[in-house]
CSV table of C-alpha atoms and ligand atoms in Angstrom, one decimal:
chain,number,residue,atom,x,y,z
A,1429,MET,CA,33.9,29.7,-22.7
A,1430,VAL,CA,30.8,31.8,-23.1
A,1431,ARG,CA,30.1,35.1,-24.4
A,1432,THR,CA,30.5,37.9,-23.1
A,1433,LEU,CA,27.3,40.0,-22.6
A,1434,ASP,CA,28.0,42.0,-25.1
A,1435,GLU,CA,28.6,39.7,-27.8
A,1436,VAL,CA,24.9,38.5,-26.5
A,1437,GLU,CA,22.2,39.3,-29.1
A,1438,ARG,CA,19.9,35.9,-29.5
A,1439,VAL,CA,17.7,34.7,-26.6
A,1440,GLY,CA,16.1,31.5,-26.5
A,1441,VAL,CA,13.5,30.2,-24.0
A,1442,VAL,CA,13.0,26.8,-24.0
A,1443,GLY,CA,9.4,27.0,-22.6
A,1444,ALA,CA,6.5,29.0,-23.3
A,1445,GLY,CA,4.2,28.1,-20.5
A,1446,THR,CA,4.5,31.0,-17.5
A,1447,MET,CA,7.7,31.3,-17.0
A,1448,GLY,CA,9.1,30.9,-20.4
A,1449,SER,CA,6.7,33.0,-22.1
A,1450,GLY,CA,7.6,35.7,-19.0
A,1451,ILE,CA,11.1,35.2,-19.1
A,1452,ALA,CA,10.6,35.5,-22.8
A,1453,GLN,CA,9.0,39.4,-22.5
A,1454,VAL,CA,11.4,40.6,-20.7
A,1455,ALA,CA,14.2,39.7,-22.3
A,1456,ALA,CA,12.4,41.8,-25.3
A,1457,GLN,CA,11.7,44.6,-23.8
A,1458,ALA,CA,15.5,44.6,-22.9
A,1459,GLY,CA,16.2,44.7,-26.7
A,1460,TYR,CA,17.1,41.1,-27.0
A,1461,ASP,CA,16.1,39.3,-30.4
A,1462,VAL,CA,14.4,36.1,-28.4
A,1463,THR,CA,12.9,32.2,-29.6
A,1464,MET,CA,11.0,31.5,-28.0
A,1465,ARG,CA,10.1,27.8,-27.8
A,1466,ASP,CA,7.6,25.7,-26.9
A,1467,ILE,CA,6.4,21.9,-27.9
A,1468,GLU,CA,2.9,22.4,-29.1
A,1469,GLN,CA,1.8,26.3,-31.3
A,1470,ASP,CA,-1.5,26.1,-29.4
A,1471,PHE,CA,1.6,26.2,-26.0
A,1472,VAL,CA,3.2,29.5,-28.2
A,1473,ASP,CA,0.5,31.3,-28.8
A,1474,SER,CA,-1.0,31.0,-25.4
A,1475,GLY,CA,3.2,32.2,-25.2
A,1476,PHE,CA,2.2,34.7,-26.7
A,1477,GLU,CA,-1.6,36.0,-25.2
A,1478,THR,CA,0.6,35.6,-22.4
A,1479,ILE,CA,3.3,38.4,-22.6
A,1480,GLU,CA,0.1,41.1,-24.7
A,1481,ASP,CA,-1.5,41.3,-21.4
A,1482,SER,CA,1.1,41.4,-19.4
A,1483,LEU,CA,3.0,44.5,-21.6
A,1484,ASP,CA,-1.1,45.8,-22.0
A,1485,ARG,CA,-0.9,46.6,-18.4
A,1486,PHE,CA,2.3,47.8,-18.8
A,1487,VAL,CA,0.7,50.2,-21.4
A,1488,ALA,CA,-2.6,51.1,-18.9
A,1489,ARG,CA,0.3,52.1,-16.7
A,1490,ASP,CA,2.1,54.1,-19.3
A,1491,SER,CA,5.5,52.2,-18.9
A,1492,ILE,CA,5.3,51.7,-22.4
A,1493,ASP,CA,3.5,53.2,-25.5
A,1494,ASP,CA,1.7,50.7,-27.9
A,1495,GLU,CA,4.3,51.4,-30.6
A,1496,GLU,CA,7.0,50.1,-28.0
A,1497,LYS,CA,4.6,47.3,-26.9
A,1498,ALA,CA,4.3,46.2,-30.4
A,1499,GLY,CA,9.0,46.3,-31.0
A,1500,ILE,CA,8.5,43.8,-28.4
A,1501,LEU,CA,6.1,41.6,-29.1
A,1502,ASP,CA,7.7,42.5,-33.2
A,1503,ARG,CA,11.8,41.1,-31.0
A,1504,ILE,CA,10.0,37.4,-30.2
A,1505,GLU,CA,9.9,35.0,-33.3
A,1506,GLY,CA,7.6,31.6,-31.9
A,1507,THR,CA,8.2,28.4,-32.4
A,1508,THR,CA,8.1,25.0,-31.9
A,1509,ALA,CA,11.0,23.2,-33.6
A,1510,LEU,CA,14.2,23.8,-31.0
A,1511,ALA,CA,16.7,23.3,-33.6
A,1512,ASP,CA,15.7,27.0,-34.9
A,1513,LEU,CA,17.2,27.9,-31.6
A,1514,ALA,CA,20.9,27.5,-33.6
A,1515,ASP,CA,21.8,31.3,-32.9
A,1516,CYS,CA,21.5,31.6,-30.3
A,1517,ASP,CA,23.7,32.8,-27.3
A,1518,VAL,CA,22.2,32.3,-23.9
A,1519,VAL,CA,19.3,29.5,-24.2
A,1520,VAL,CA,17.1,29.3,-20.4
A,1521,GLU,CA,15.0,26.2,-20.4
A,1522,ALA,CA,11.8,26.7,-18.7
A,1523,ALA,CA,10.4,23.1,-19.9
A,1524,LEU,CA,8.2,20.5,-17.2
A,1525,GLU,CA,10.1,19.5,-13.7
A,1526,GLU,CA,10.6,17.3,-15.0
A,1527,MET,CA,14.7,15.7,-14.9
A,1528,ASP,CA,15.0,13.7,-17.6
A,1529,VAL,CA,12.8,16.3,-19.8
A,1530,LYS,CA,15.2,19.5,-19.4
A,1531,GLN,CA,18.7,15.6,-19.2
A,1532,ASP,CA,17.0,15.6,-22.5
A,1533,ILE,CA,16.2,19.0,-23.4
A,1534,PHE,CA,19.8,19.9,-22.5
A,1535,ALA,CA,22.2,17.0,-24.4
A,1536,ASP,CA,19.6,18.1,-27.4
A,1537,LEU,CA,20.6,21.5,-27.6
A,1538,GLU,CA,24.4,21.4,-26.5
A,1539,ALA,CA,23.8,19.3,-31.0
A,1540,ILE,CA,22.7,23.0,-32.1
A,1541,VAL,CA,24.3,25.7,-30.4
A,1542,ASP,CA,27.8,27.0,-30.7
A,1543,GLU,CA,30.3,26.7,-28.1
A,1544,GLU,CA,30.0,29.6,-26.8
A,1545,CYS,CA,25.7,29.8,-26.0
A,1546,LEU,CA,25.6,30.4,-22.3
A,1547,LEU,CA,23.2,27.3,-21.3
A,1548,ALA,CA,19.6,28.3,-18.6
A,1549,THR,CA,17.9,26.2,-16.3
A,1550,ASN,CA,15.3,27.9,-14.8
A,1551,THR,CA,14.9,25.1,-12.6
A,1552,SER,CA,13.1,26.3,-8.9
A,1553,THR,CA,14.2,23.3,-7.1
A,1554,LEU,CA,15.8,20.0,-9.4
A,1555,SER,CA,20.0,19.9,-9.1
A,1556,ILE,CA,21.9,21.9,-12.6
A,1557,THR,CA,24.1,19.8,-11.5
A,1558,THR,CA,22.5,16.5,-12.5
A,1559,ILE,CA,21.1,18.4,-16.3
A,1560,ALA,CA,24.0,19.5,-16.8
A,1561,SER,CA,25.3,16.4,-16.7
A,1562,ALA,CA,23.7,14.7,-19.3
A,1563,ILE,CA,26.3,17.0,-22.2
A,1564,ASP,CA,29.1,17.1,-22.7
A,1565,SER,CA,30.0,20.5,-21.6
A,1566,GLU,CA,29.4,20.9,-18.4
A,1567,SER,CA,30.9,24.0,-17.4
A,1568,ARG,CA,28.7,26.0,-19.5
A,1569,VAL,CA,25.2,25.5,-17.5
A,1570,VAL,CA,23.4,27.2,-14.4
A,1571,GLY,CA,21.2,27.7,-12.3
A,1572,LEU,CA,18.4,31.6,-14.1
A,1573,HIS,CA,15.8,30.9,-11.4
A,1574,PHE,CA,13.3,34.0,-12.4
A,1575,MET,CA,10.1,34.5,-9.7
A,1576,ASN,CA,6.8,34.2,-10.6
A,1577,PRO,CA,5.4,36.6,-12.3
A,1578,VAL,CA,8.6,37.3,-14.3
A,1579,PRO,CA,7.6,41.2,-16.3
A,1580,VAL,CA,7.0,41.9,-12.0
A,1581,MET,CA,9.2,39.9,-9.7
A,1582,GLU,CA,12.9,41.5,-9.2
A,1583,GLY,CA,15.4,39.0,-7.8
A,1584,VAL,CA,16.7,36.6,-9.7
A,1585,GLU,CA,18.4,33.7,-8.1
A,1586,ILE,CA,21.8,32.5,-9.8
A,1587,VAL,CA,22.3,28.6,-9.5
A,1588,GLU,CA,25.8,27.3,-10.1
A,1589,GLY,CA,26.4,23.9,-10.3
A,1590,GLU,CA,29.3,21.5,-9.3
A,1591,LYS,CA,31.2,22.2,-13.0
A,1592,SER,CA,29.3,26.1,-13.6
A,1593,SER,CA,32.3,27.7,-14.7
A,1594,ALA,CA,33.3,31.6,-13.8
A,1595,ASP,CA,32.7,33.2,-17.8
A,1596,ALA,CA,29.1,31.4,-16.7
A,1597,LEU,CA,27.8,32.3,-13.7
A,1598,GLU,CA,29.3,35.9,-14.9
A,1599,LEU,CA,28.0,35.9,-18.2
A,1600,ALA,CA,24.3,34.6,-16.4
A,1601,HIS,CA,24.7,37.7,-13.2
A,1602,ALA,CA,25.3,40.6,-16.3
A,1603,PHE,CA,22.2,39.1,-18.1
A,1604,ALA,CA,20.1,39.0,-15.2
A,1605,ALA,CA,21.3,42.4,-14.5
A,1606,ASP,CA,20.9,44.0,-18.3
A,1607,LEU,CA,17.0,42.5,-17.2
A,1608,GLY,CA,17.1,44.5,-14.6
A,1609,LYS,CA,16.4,42.6,-11.6
A,1610,THR,CA,19.2,41.9,-8.6
A,1611,THR,CA,20.9,38.4,-8.1
A,1612,TRP,CA,21.6,36.9,-6.0
A,1613,GLU,CA,23.9,33.5,-5.7
A,1614,SER,CA,22.8,29.5,-4.2
A,1615,ASP,CA,24.8,27.1,-4.1
A,1616,ASP,CA,23.7,24.2,-6.1
A,1617,LYS,CA,21.6,22.5,-2.9
A,1618,PRO,CA,17.5,20.9,-3.5
A,1619,GLY,CA,15.6,24.1,-3.4
A,1620,PHE,CA,18.6,26.5,-4.2
A,1621,VAL,CA,17.9,30.1,-1.7
A,1622,ALA,CA,13.7,30.8,-2.4
A,1623,ASN,CA,12.2,27.2,-2.4
A,1624,ARG,CA,14.3,26.0,0.0
A,1625,ILE,CA,12.7,28.5,2.0
A,1626,LEU,CA,9.4,29.4,0.4
A,1627,MET,CA,8.2,25.7,0.9
A,1628,PRO,CA,8.4,25.6,4.9
A,1629,TRP,CA,6.2,28.1,5.0
A,1630,ILE,CA,3.6,27.3,2.8
A,1631,ASN,CA,2.9,24.5,4.1
A,1632,GLU,CA,2.9,25.8,7.4
A,1633,GLY,CA,0.8,27.6,6.5
A,1634,ILE,CA,-1.9,24.8,5.4
A,1635,ARG,CA,-1.3,23.2,8.0
A,1636,ALA,CA,-2.3,25.5,10.3
A,1637,PHE,CA,-5.7,26.4,8.8
A,1638,ASP,CA,-5.7,22.4,8.3
A,1639,GLU,CA,-5.3,21.9,12.0
A,1640,GLY,CA,-8.0,24.8,12.4
A,1641,VAL,CA,-5.1,27.5,14.6
A,1642,ALA,CA,-7.1,29.9,12.6
A,1643,THR,CA,-9.8,30.6,9.1
A,1644,LYS,CA,-7.7,31.0,6.1
A,1645,GLU,CA,-8.4,34.9,5.8
A,1646,ASP,CA,-6.3,35.3,9.4
A,1647,ILE,CA,-3.1,32.2,8.6
A,1648,ASP,CA,-3.6,35.4,5.2
A,1649,THR,CA,-4.0,38.1,7.0
A,1650,GLY,CA,-1.4,37.3,10.5
A,1651,MET,CA,1.9,36.7,7.5
A,1652,GLU,CA,0.8,40.0,6.2
A,1653,LEU,CA,-0.1,42.4,8.2
A,1654,GLY,CA,2.8,40.5,11.4
A,1655,THR,CA,4.9,39.8,9.8
A,1656,ASN,CA,4.8,42.3,6.0
A,1657,VAL,CA,5.2,39.8,3.2
A,1658,PRO,CA,3.3,40.8,0.2
A,1659,MET,CA,0.6,38.0,0.5
A,1660,GLY,CA,0.5,35.2,3.5
A,1661,PRO,CA,1.0,32.3,2.5
A,1662,LEU,CA,-2.1,29.8,1.3
A,1663,THR,CA,-3.0,33.1,-1.3
A,1664,LEU,CA,0.8,33.3,-2.6
A,1665,ALA,CA,0.0,29.2,-3.0
A,1666,ASP,CA,-2.5,29.8,-4.7
A,1667,HIS,CA,-1.0,32.4,-7.1
A,1668,ILE,CA,2.0,29.8,-7.4
A,1669,GLY,CA,-0.2,27.4,-8.2
A,1670,LEU,CA,-1.1,24.3,-5.7
A,1671,ASP,CA,1.2,21.5,-8.3
A,1672,ILE,CA,3.8,24.2,-8.3
A,1673,CYS,CA,4.0,23.8,-4.6
A,1674,LEU,CA,3.3,20.2,-3.9
A,1675,HIS,CA,6.1,19.0,-6.5
A,1676,ALA,CA,8.9,21.7,-5.5
A,1677,SER,CA,7.7,20.2,-2.3
A,1678,GLU,CA,7.6,16.3,-2.7
A,1679,THR,CA,11.7,17.3,-4.1
A,1680,LEU,CA,12.5,18.9,-1.0
A,1681,HIS,CA,11.2,16.2,0.8
A,1682,GLU,CA,13.5,13.2,-0.7
A,1683,GLU,CA,16.1,15.3,-1.3
A,1684,LEU,CA,15.8,17.0,2.2
A,1685,GLY,CA,14.4,14.4,4.4
A,1686,ASP,CA,11.0,14.7,7.0
A,1687,ARG,CA,10.7,18.7,7.7
A,1688,TYR,CA,10.7,18.9,3.8
A,1689,LYS,CA,7.0,16.8,3.8
A,1690,PRO,CA,3.9,18.3,2.2
A,1691,ALA,CA,0.7,19.1,3.7
A,1692,TYR,CA,-1.9,16.8,3.4
A,1693,LEU,CA,-4.1,18.8,2.7
A,1694,LEU,CA,-1.9,20.4,-0.7
A,1695,LYS,CA,-1.9,16.8,-1.8
A,1696,ARG,CA,-5.7,16.6,-1.8
A,1697,LYS,CA,-6.3,19.8,-3.4
A,1698,VAL,CA,-4.5,19.3,-6.0
A,1699,ALA,CA,-5.8,15.3,-6.3
A,1700,ALA,CA,-9.5,17.4,-5.9
A,1701,GLY,CA,-7.6,19.7,-9.4
A,1702,ASP,CA,-7.9,22.8,-7.1
A,1703,LEU,CA,-4.5,24.2,-8.5
A,1704,GLY,CA,-5.5,27.7,-7.0
A,1705,LYS,CA,-5.8,30.9,-9.1
A,1706,LYS,CA,-5.6,28.5,-13.0
A,1707,THR,CA,-8.3,27.0,-11.7
A,1708,GLY,CA,-10.5,29.1,-10.6
A,1709,GLU,CA,-9.9,28.0,-7.1
A,1710,GLY,CA,-7.6,26.5,-4.4
A,1711,PHE,CA,-8.2,27.8,-0.7
A,1712,TYR,CA,-10.1,31.0,-2.4
A,1713,GLU,CA,-11.4,31.1,-4.9
A,1714,TYR,CA,-11.3,32.7,-7.8
A,1715,ASP,CA,-12.9,34.5,-11.2
B,3146,LIG,N1,2.5,42.3,-16.0
B,3146,LIG,C1,2.7,43.3,-15.8
B,3146,LIG,N2,2.3,43.6,-14.6
B,3146,LIG,C2,1.9,43.0,-13.4
B,3146,LIG,C3,1.5,41.6,-13.7
B,3146,LIG,C4,2.8,41.4,-14.8
B,3146,LIG,N3,2.3,39.7,-15.6
B,3146,LIG,N4,1.2,40.8,-12.8
B,3146,LIG,C5,0.9,42.2,-11.7
B,3146,LIG,N5,1.4,43.4,-12.5
B,3146,LIG,C6,1.1,44.7,-11.9
B,3146,LIG,C7,0.0,45.3,-11.6
B,3146,LIG,O1,-0.4,45.9,-13.2
B,3146,LIG,C8,-0.3,46.4,-10.9
B,3146,LIG,O2,0.5,47.7,-11.7
B,3146,LIG,P1,0.1,48.8,-10.7
B,3146,LIG,O3,-0.1,49.2,-9.9
B,3146,LIG,O4,0.6,49.8,-12.0
B,3146,LIG,O5,-1.8,48.8,-10.7
B,3146,LIG,C9,0.9,45.7,-10.3
B,3146,LIG,O6,1.5,44.6,-10.5
B,3146,LIG,C10,0.4,45.1,-9.1
B,3146,LIG,O7,-0.5,44.5,-9.2
B,3146,LIG,P2,-1.7,43.9,-8.4
B,3146,LIG,O8,-2.5,45.1,-7.8
B,3146,LIG,O9,-3.0,43.2,-9.2
B,3146,LIG,O10,-1.9,42.4,-7.7
B,3146,LIG,P3,-1.1,42.0,-6.5
B,3146,LIG,O11,-1.5,44.0,-6.0
B,3146,LIG,O12,-1.3,41.1,-6.7
B,3146,LIG,O13,0.7,42.6,-6.7
B,3146,LIG,C11,2.2,41.1,-6.9
B,3146,LIG,C12,1.2,41.4,-8.2
B,3146,LIG,C13,3.7,42.3,-6.9
B,3146,LIG,C14,3.3,40.6,-8.4
B,3146,LIG,C15,1.9,40.5,-6.2
B,3146,LIG,O14,0.4,39.4,-6.3
B,3146,LIG,C16,2.9,40.0,-5.3
B,3146,LIG,O15,4.7,40.3,-4.6
B,3146,LIG,N6,3.3,38.6,-5.3
B,3146,LIG,C17,3.6,37.3,-4.5
B,3146,LIG,C18,5.1,37.0,-5.6
B,3146,LIG,C19,5.7,36.3,-5.3
B,3146,LIG,O16,6.2,35.7,-4.0
B,3146,LIG,N7,6.1,35.7,-6.0
B,3146,LIG,C20,7.2,34.8,-6.0
B,3146,LIG,C21,7.1,33.4,-5.8
B,3146,LIG,S1,7.7,31.4,-5.7
B,3146,LIG,C22,8.6,32.1,-6.9
B,3146,LIG,O17,8.6,32.3,-8.7
B,3146,LIG,C23,9.7,30.6,-6.9
B,3146,LIG,C24,8.7,29.2,-7.4
B,3146,LIG,O18,10.1,28.5,-8.3
B,3146,LIG,C25,7.8,28.6,-7.6
């Protein structure tokens, strides 16, 4: 049995990248003590910078004041030692999207945390069941898939692995709700709900551009104004990161076949190092 929500005090986050730092931030904003771990101090420092930038935006729109910002930052401890997650009640893993890496982390975590700690993974496409198979206590593993940017996106996808227990799923829903998020549940099928549907949409937008259906601006405008999405497929791909889109598409392609084949232009852009907003150029250019 995992803990109930009222017993959760400290949250561990493995990975201080875009997703990990966002998860650490929303947990601290909800009042939890947080331990954010990455493998190098530079990554931890950069995670804190991302959090501070985001909190500054909340301050700028008067959602929080400077004192609350300082309190949130104080509640987050950074570390490079996984062993520092020993007293966590919930751990969310947001490391590289590689099965071996995740399985190793879960195996290490199982030896570090107590048996009532919920072990969640933020994976966007990998199988929860396969990740969980690396440990003995598989029933406490669930998917807790946050959306980017975590501090502003309301939705969280809860993924039920083959062995996930009812109490682990219940805690995952309650924890996400306590962070101010709204949840939906997906079975452990490739891409779950969000990426299974989003990635073909993005790839089709890229193919439409590559095949000269319309300019990139018109493809994005057409989808924004024509279907009421906040951003079209090419802009959204740039925001997510083209490398992440390609990796997710490749996983889906491998599992689900040709209808998920990544667009050729997506592969070429990633090969050229044009990964979107984070590198200053993807389908568009950024300052
Ligand atoms: N932290 C805090 N506040 C933030 C923020 C952050 N990281 N990012 C944006 N904001 C705030 C801004 O400060 C701004 O606040 P005000 O309105 O008070 O000025 C507000 O959000 C709007 O921001 P912007 O005007 O700068 O930018 P925007 O109009 O593009 O809106 C957004 C931001 C709502 C996130 C919008 O870009 C959007 O909807 N993006 C699409 C996000 C999306 O679809 N995410 C899912 C990706 S798929 C995924 O995550 C799954 C996966 O596994 C790949």
